[in-house]
Amino acid sequence: MSKTTTSATSRTEYPSKSGIYIMEVPNISGGRKWGTSFRVTVPARLTGKDRLRRNHPTLEAARSWAADQLRTGRKLGAGFHGLTEDEQRKCMEALEILRPKGLDIVAAARFASERLASEVSTVPSEQVIKELIESRAKKSDRYREDLRLRLKRFSDQFPSPLAHRTGKEMTAWIKGLDVAPQTQLNFKRVVVTVFEFAKEQEYLPAGFDEHSKIVVDDLDGEGEILIFTPDEVAKLLDAAAPAFKPCLAIQCFAGMRSSELERLTWDAIDMSERKIVFTKARKGKRTKRGGRVRRTIPIGDRLAAILAPYVDAGAAGVLWGGNDDAYSDEQTSAADAAEVPWKKNAPRHSYGSYRMEITKNENLVALEMGNTPDMVIEHYREVVSKKAALAWFGITEANLDGLAGTLPRT
C-alpha cells in the first residue's frame, strides 16, 4: 500500500518578510483525504525557543494568527533575546519564585513598581525622619525629642527606604521590643506619623498602607490580669529611685496609666482634699468643658505618706520629666533591685483588683480608672481576697465601717 503524503499545494510568507510561512496542506485521516487546512510555521527566532506550527481551517484564520505571532514574537521572543544574560536569568528566577504561589509576573511587577518606583526608593528612612522632625519645629521640645528617639530605633532597625517595609515585619519589631502595650502604641503612633509624612511629600504612593496594618497589644490587656502582692509592691517602692517613686506609687494606689503619669503635674495633686484631679483632652469631641475629660481619684493614707515629702519640698511641674523609654527603664531597674519580676500593667491592674474588693462598686472604680463598669467587672471583680486588699491600701477592717466607697484616713 502506497504512503499518502501531506505535501503543501502552496506556500507563502505572511506577513511579508516576517519569516512566518503559511502552507495549504491536505487533511488526512485513516489514509483518506478530506479537505485542506492552512498550516502556520513560526521560526524559533520569534518564539524565543522551538519552532512553532499550528493548523487553521481557513486562510483568514491562519493569517490572523500569524499576524498575532509576529506582534507578540517581536515583543517576547526577539525581545527576550535582546536582554542581557543577567536580565534573562533574573526573569527566570522571578518566574520560579512566583509560579509555586500562583502569582503572575506582570502583576508582581506592577505591585512592586507602585512601591519602589517613587522617590523614596532612593531615600533612606533616616533622611525622611530628619525631614519630619524639622517640619515639626513649632511643636514642643519634648514632642520632637520623643519623635527623634523612637524613630531612631526604627531607622536603626530598618535603614532602607520606607517603601520596602511591610505591616507584618513592623508589627514583629514593635512586639519584639518587649515593652508595655502603651509603649507599643506610642511606637506605632510615631511610625504611622513618619509614613503619613512620607506620603504627603510624595515619597510614597498615595495608596501605600502597610503602616496601617501594624498591630499592637490592647492597652487594658484582654488576656490574663497580672497583679502584684502587697509584699511585692512594698519591695518595689523601697527599691524605686526617688524621682520615680511617686509615679510608681500613684500607679499602684491610684490606678493611673503610665501614659497619664507622664502628663500629670504636681498641681493636680490636692493633699488637703486628698485627691488627684486628672484632666485630658477628649479626641474628636467637643463638650461644655471644652472637650476635656476630668477624673477624680482619692488619695489614701499609704499614697499620701509617699507623696507628702515631695509636696512639702515644693515639687512642681510634671511628676515625670523623662520620656516613655526612660519610664520603662525605671520600672525594670526597680524590679531588678527588688528581685520582683515586673508584670505588664500590674500596677494599674492591682489597683483595679484591690479597689474593687474594697468598694464592691464597679461604677466608682470605673470613674476613677477611666474605664467602663463592664470592663471593671470583667477584669477586676473577685480577683483578690479582702485581706490582701486591706493590706494593699494599709487599712484595717474597722476603717471600712460606714464608708461609701472612699479610701479612709487612719
mmCIF file of C-alpha atoms in Angstrom, residues 111-323:
data_model
loop_
_atom_site.group_PDB
_atom_site.id
_atom_site.type_symbol
_atom_site.label_atom_id
_atom_site.label_comp_id
_atom_site.label_asym_id
_atom_site.label_seq_id
_atom_site.Cartn_x
_atom_site.Cartn_y
_atom_site.Cartn_z
ATOM 1 C CA PHE A 111 2.745 45.851 42.586
ATOM 2 C CA ALA A 112 6.454 46.426 43.097
ATOM 3 C CA SER A 113 6.565 49.481 40.841
ATOM 4 C CA GLU A 114 3.857 51.210 42.884
ATOM 5 C CA ARG A 115 6.005 50.872 45.987
ATOM 6 C CA LEU A 116 9.534 51.085 44.648
ATOM 7 C CA ALA A 117 9.385 53.491 41.740
ATOM 8 C CA SER A 118 8.749 56.609 43.857
ATOM 9 C CA GLU A 119 11.487 58.923 45.026
ATOM 10 C CA VAL A 120 11.597 57.299 48.458
ATOM 11 C CA SER A 121 13.083 54.185 46.870
ATOM 12 C CA THR A 122 16.389 56.046 46.867
ATOM 13 C CA VAL A 123 15.925 57.902 50.164
ATOM 14 C CA PRO A 124 16.862 56.065 53.398
ATOM 15 C CA SER A 125 14.402 56.119 56.282
ATOM 16 C CA GLU A 126 16.809 58.241 58.356
ATOM 17 C CA GLN A 127 16.561 61.117 55.855
ATOM 18 C CA VAL A 128 12.741 61.044 55.830
ATOM 19 C CA ILE A 129 12.714 61.046 59.648
ATOM 20 C CA LYS A 130 15.071 64.036 59.711
ATOM 21 C CA GLU A 131 12.763 65.979 57.407
ATOM 22 C CA LEU A 132 9.758 65.066 59.549
ATOM 23 C CA ILE A 133 11.353 66.373 62.745
ATOM 24 C CA GLU A 134 12.440 69.582 61.002
ATOM 25 C CA SER A 135 8.859 70.085 59.826
ATOM 26 C CA ARG A 136 7.676 69.949 63.441
ATOM 27 C CA ALA A 137 9.763 72.934 64.555
ATOM 28 C CA LYS A 138 6.744 74.619 66.172
ATOM 29 C CA LYS A 139 5.977 71.575 68.319
ATOM 30 C CA SER A 140 7.281 71.259 71.883
ATOM 31 C CA ASP A 141 10.857 70.148 72.510
ATOM 32 C CA ARG A 142 9.560 67.120 74.388
ATOM 33 C CA TYR A 143 7.398 66.022 71.465
ATOM 34 C CA ARG A 144 10.249 66.400 68.980
ATOM 35 C CA GLU A 145 12.684 64.557 71.251
ATOM 36 C CA ASP A 146 10.203 61.699 71.622
ATOM 37 C CA LEU A 147 9.893 61.505 67.833
ATOM 38 C CA ARG A 148 13.645 61.524 67.416
ATOM 39 C CA LEU A 149 14.379 58.798 69.978
ATOM 40 C CA ARG A 150 11.665 56.388 68.876
ATOM 41 C CA LEU A 151 12.237 56.844 65.166
ATOM 42 C CA LYS A 152 16.000 56.466 65.568
ATOM 43 C CA ARG A 153 15.350 52.973 66.894
ATOM 44 C CA PHE A 154 13.121 52.385 63.875
ATOM 45 C CA SER A 155 15.700 53.612 61.350
ATOM 46 C CA ASP A 156 18.469 51.636 63.080
ATOM 47 C CA GLN A 157 16.366 48.519 62.561
ATOM 48 C CA PHE A 158 15.097 49.488 59.085
ATOM 49 C CA PRO A 159 17.637 51.779 57.359
ATOM 50 C CA SER A 160 16.339 51.022 53.860
ATOM 51 C CA PRO A 161 13.593 53.099 52.184
ATOM 52 C CA LEU A 162 10.159 53.140 53.821
ATOM 53 C CA ALA A 163 8.545 51.652 50.707
ATOM 54 C CA HIS A 164 10.303 48.371 51.468
ATOM 55 C CA ARG A 165 8.522 47.859 54.786
ATOM 56 C CA THR A 166 5.538 45.610 55.482
ATOM 57 C CA GLY A 167 2.991 45.771 58.283
ATOM 58 C CA LYS A 168 3.914 42.245 59.364
ATOM 59 C CA GLU A 169 7.604 42.964 59.903
ATOM 60 C CA MET A 170 6.914 46.278 61.663
ATOM 61 C CA THR A 171 4.456 44.542 63.995
ATOM 62 C CA ALA A 172 7.087 41.911 64.796
ATOM 63 C CA TRP A 173 9.654 44.621 65.517
ATOM 64 C CA ILE A 174 7.402 46.591 67.902
ATOM 65 C CA LYS A 175 6.288 43.489 69.793
ATOM 66 C CA GLY A 176 9.896 42.315 69.924
ATOM 67 C CA LEU A 177 10.812 45.396 71.936
ATOM 68 C CA ASP A 178 9.220 43.647 74.949
ATOM 69 C CA VAL A 179 7.526 46.788 76.269
ATOM 70 C CA ALA A 180 4.112 47.504 77.761
ATOM 71 C CA PRO A 181 1.048 47.887 75.468
ATOM 72 C CA GLN A 182 1.045 51.666 75.960
ATOM 73 C CA THR A 183 4.675 51.844 74.824
ATOM 74 C CA GLN A 184 3.843 49.646 71.824
ATOM 75 C CA LEU A 185 1.052 52.074 70.950
ATOM 76 C CA ASN A 186 3.445 55.020 71.304
ATOM 77 C CA PHE A 187 5.889 53.418 68.865
ATOM 78 C CA LYS A 188 3.100 52.643 66.420
ATOM 79 C CA ARG A 189 1.917 56.252 66.636
ATOM 80 C CA VAL A 190 5.276 57.748 65.618
ATOM 81 C CA VAL A 191 5.861 55.120 62.902
ATOM 82 C CA VAL A 192 2.470 55.906 61.372
ATOM 83 C CA THR A 193 3.345 59.607 61.601
ATOM 84 C CA VAL A 194 6.521 59.239 59.533
ATOM 85 C CA PHE A 195 4.769 57.112 56.894
ATOM 86 C CA GLU A 196 1.940 59.629 56.522
ATOM 87 C CA PHE A 197 4.528 62.410 56.267
ATOM 88 C CA ALA A 198 6.309 60.452 53.508
ATOM 89 C CA LYS A 199 3.032 60.185 51.585
ATOM 90 C CA GLU A 200 2.463 63.940 51.950
ATOM 91 C CA GLN A 201 5.931 64.555 50.486
ATOM 92 C CA GLU A 202 5.174 62.113 47.642
ATOM 93 C CA TYR A 203 7.918 59.803 48.818
ATOM 94 C CA LEU A 204 5.307 57.031 48.918
ATOM 95 C CA PRO A 205 2.380 56.247 46.615
ATOM 96 C CA ALA A 206 -0.951 57.613 47.801
ATOM 97 C CA GLY A 207 -2.311 54.084 48.182
ATOM 98 C CA PHE A 208 0.549 52.771 50.345
ATOM 99 C CA ASP A 209 -0.966 51.429 53.582
ATOM 100 C CA GLU A 210 1.431 48.904 55.133
ATOM 101 C CA HIS A 211 1.786 51.100 58.243
ATOM 102 C CA SER A 212 -1.963 50.818 58.851
ATOM 103 C CA LYS A 213 -1.506 47.046 59.241
ATOM 104 C CA ILE A 214 0.681 47.353 62.360
ATOM 105 C CA VAL A 215 -0.948 45.507 65.278
ATOM 106 C CA VAL A 216 -0.130 46.179 68.948
ATOM 107 C CA ASP A 217 -1.462 44.719 72.200
ATOM 108 C CA ASP A 218 -4.610 46.166 73.763
ATOM 109 C CA LEU A 219 -3.969 48.781 76.434
ATOM 110 C CA ASP A 220 -6.125 47.153 79.036
ATOM 111 C CA GLY A 221 -4.992 43.673 78.183
ATOM 112 C CA GLU A 222 -7.709 41.267 77.139
ATOM 113 C CA GLY A 223 -5.610 38.370 78.340
ATOM 114 C CA GLU A 224 -4.559 37.380 81.832
ATOM 115 C CA ILE A 225 -4.742 40.092 84.515
ATOM 116 C CA LEU A 226 -1.410 40.268 86.345
ATOM 117 C CA ILE A 227 -1.153 41.915 89.752
ATOM 118 C CA PHE A 228 1.428 42.474 92.460
ATOM 119 C CA THR A 229 1.015 41.220 96.018
ATOM 120 C CA PRO A 230 1.190 43.682 98.952
ATOM 121 C CA ASP A 231 4.632 42.296 99.775
ATOM 122 C CA GLU A 232 5.860 42.747 96.202
ATOM 123 C CA VAL A 233 4.686 46.354 95.956
ATOM 124 C CA ALA A 234 6.426 47.182 99.248
ATOM 125 C CA LYS A 235 9.705 45.839 97.853
ATOM 126 C CA LEU A 236 9.277 47.703 94.570
ATOM 127 C CA LEU A 237 8.612 51.022 96.296
ATOM 128 C CA ASP A 238 11.643 50.582 98.561
ATOM 129 C CA ALA A 239 13.826 49.887 95.522
ATOM 130 C CA ALA A 240 12.439 52.646 93.268
ATOM 131 C CA ALA A 241 14.621 55.679 92.511
ATOM 132 C CA PRO A 242 13.461 58.874 94.289
ATOM 133 C CA ALA A 243 12.397 60.565 91.043
ATOM 134 C CA PHE A 244 10.366 57.526 90.007
ATOM 135 C CA LYS A 245 8.858 56.529 93.355
ATOM 136 C CA PRO A 246 5.875 58.979 93.295
ATOM 137 C CA CYS A 247 4.945 57.780 89.784
ATOM 138 C CA LEU A 248 5.042 54.126 90.780
ATOM 139 C CA ALA A 249 3.052 54.841 93.938
ATOM 140 C CA ILE A 250 0.326 56.696 92.017
ATOM 141 C CA GLN A 251 0.048 53.859 89.527
ATOM 142 C CA CYS A 252 -0.268 51.306 92.314
ATOM 143 C CA PHE A 253 -2.537 53.252 94.687
ATOM 144 C CA ALA A 254 -4.478 55.458 92.236
ATOM 145 C CA GLY A 255 -4.584 53.217 89.161
ATOM 146 C CA MET A 256 -3.360 55.744 86.618
ATOM 147 C CA ARG A 257 -1.854 54.640 83.305
ATOM 148 C CA SER A 258 1.855 55.248 82.706
ATOM 149 C CA SER A 259 0.957 57.468 79.737
ATOM 150 C CA GLU A 260 -1.197 59.588 82.069
ATOM 151 C CA LEU A 261 1.568 59.752 84.669
ATOM 152 C CA GLU A 262 3.875 61.242 82.066
ATOM 153 C CA ARG A 263 1.472 64.190 81.718
ATOM 154 C CA LEU A 264 0.479 64.559 85.374
ATOM 155 C CA THR A 265 1.632 67.732 87.137
ATOM 156 C CA TRP A 266 2.110 68.282 90.849
ATOM 157 C CA ASP A 267 -0.587 70.939 90.964
ATOM 158 C CA ALA A 268 -3.136 68.224 90.116
ATOM 159 C CA ILE A 269 -2.396 66.594 93.478
ATOM 160 C CA ASP A 270 -4.508 68.111 96.258
ATOM 161 C CA MET A 271 -3.164 66.847 99.566
ATOM 162 C CA SER A 272 -5.627 68.901 101.638
ATOM 163 C CA GLU A 273 -8.606 67.323 99.910
ATOM 164 C CA ARG A 274 -6.793 64.020 99.454
ATOM 165 C CA LYS A 275 -7.494 63.706 95.728
ATOM 166 C CA ILE A 276 -5.851 63.726 92.308
ATOM 167 C CA VAL A 277 -7.723 65.635 89.623
ATOM 168 C CA PHE A 278 -6.618 64.459 86.195
ATOM 169 C CA THR A 279 -7.844 66.200 83.049
ATOM 170 C CA LYS A 280 -7.083 65.203 79.479
ATOM 171 C CA ALA A 281 -8.293 66.217 76.027
ATOM 172 C CA ARG A 282 -11.049 64.121 74.528
ATOM 173 C CA LYS A 283 -10.050 63.447 70.932
ATOM 174 C CA GLY A 284 -12.529 64.305 68.216
ATOM 175 C CA LYS A 285 -15.241 65.555 70.570
ATOM 176 C CA ARG A 286 -16.361 68.903 71.927
ATOM 177 C CA THR A 287 -18.095 69.220 75.265
ATOM 178 C CA LYS A 288 -19.265 72.016 77.513
ATOM 179 C CA ARG A 289 -16.000 71.587 79.367
ATOM 180 C CA GLY A 290 -14.008 72.441 76.257
ATOM 181 C CA GLY A 291 -13.605 68.892 75.013
ATOM 182 C CA ARG A 292 -11.801 67.611 78.092
ATOM 183 C CA VAL A 293 -12.363 64.600 80.363
ATOM 184 C CA ARG A 294 -11.938 65.007 84.124
ATOM 185 C CA ARG A 295 -11.256 62.224 86.627
ATOM 186 C CA THR A 296 -11.024 62.474 90.402
ATOM 187 C CA ILE A 297 -9.056 59.777 92.215
ATOM 188 C CA PRO A 298 -8.893 59.546 96.036
ATOM 189 C CA ILE A 299 -5.559 59.596 97.869
ATOM 190 C CA GLY A 300 -5.417 57.067 100.685
ATOM 191 C CA ASP A 301 -3.048 57.154 103.662
ATOM 192 C CA ARG A 302 -0.428 54.920 102.089
ATOM 193 C CA LEU A 303 -0.193 57.053 98.943
ATOM 194 C CA ALA A 304 -0.343 60.289 100.963
ATOM 195 C CA ALA A 305 2.640 59.186 103.059
ATOM 196 C CA ILE A 306 4.739 58.677 99.933
ATOM 197 C CA LEU A 307 3.716 61.932 98.242
ATOM 198 C CA ALA A 308 3.861 64.233 101.295
ATOM 199 C CA PRO A 309 7.674 64.707 101.400
ATOM 200 C CA TYR A 310 7.706 65.755 97.752
ATOM 201 C CA VAL A 311 4.790 68.168 98.196
ATOM 202 C CA ASP A 312 6.321 69.646 101.358
ATOM 203 C CA ALA A 313 9.592 70.181 99.486
ATOM 204 C CA GLY A 314 7.752 72.281 96.884
ATOM 205 C CA ALA A 315 7.694 69.823 93.992
ATOM 206 C CA ALA A 316 6.317 71.498 90.856
ATOM 207 C CA GLY A 317 5.856 70.847 87.156
ATOM 208 C CA VAL A 318 5.408 67.356 85.727
ATOM 209 C CA LEU A 319 5.966 64.378 88.001
ATOM 210 C CA TRP A 320 7.975 62.558 85.353
ATOM 211 C CA GLY A 321 10.392 64.600 83.289
ATOM 212 C CA GLY A 322 11.712 61.805 81.123
ATOM 213 C CA ASN A 323 10.282 60.011 78.102
#
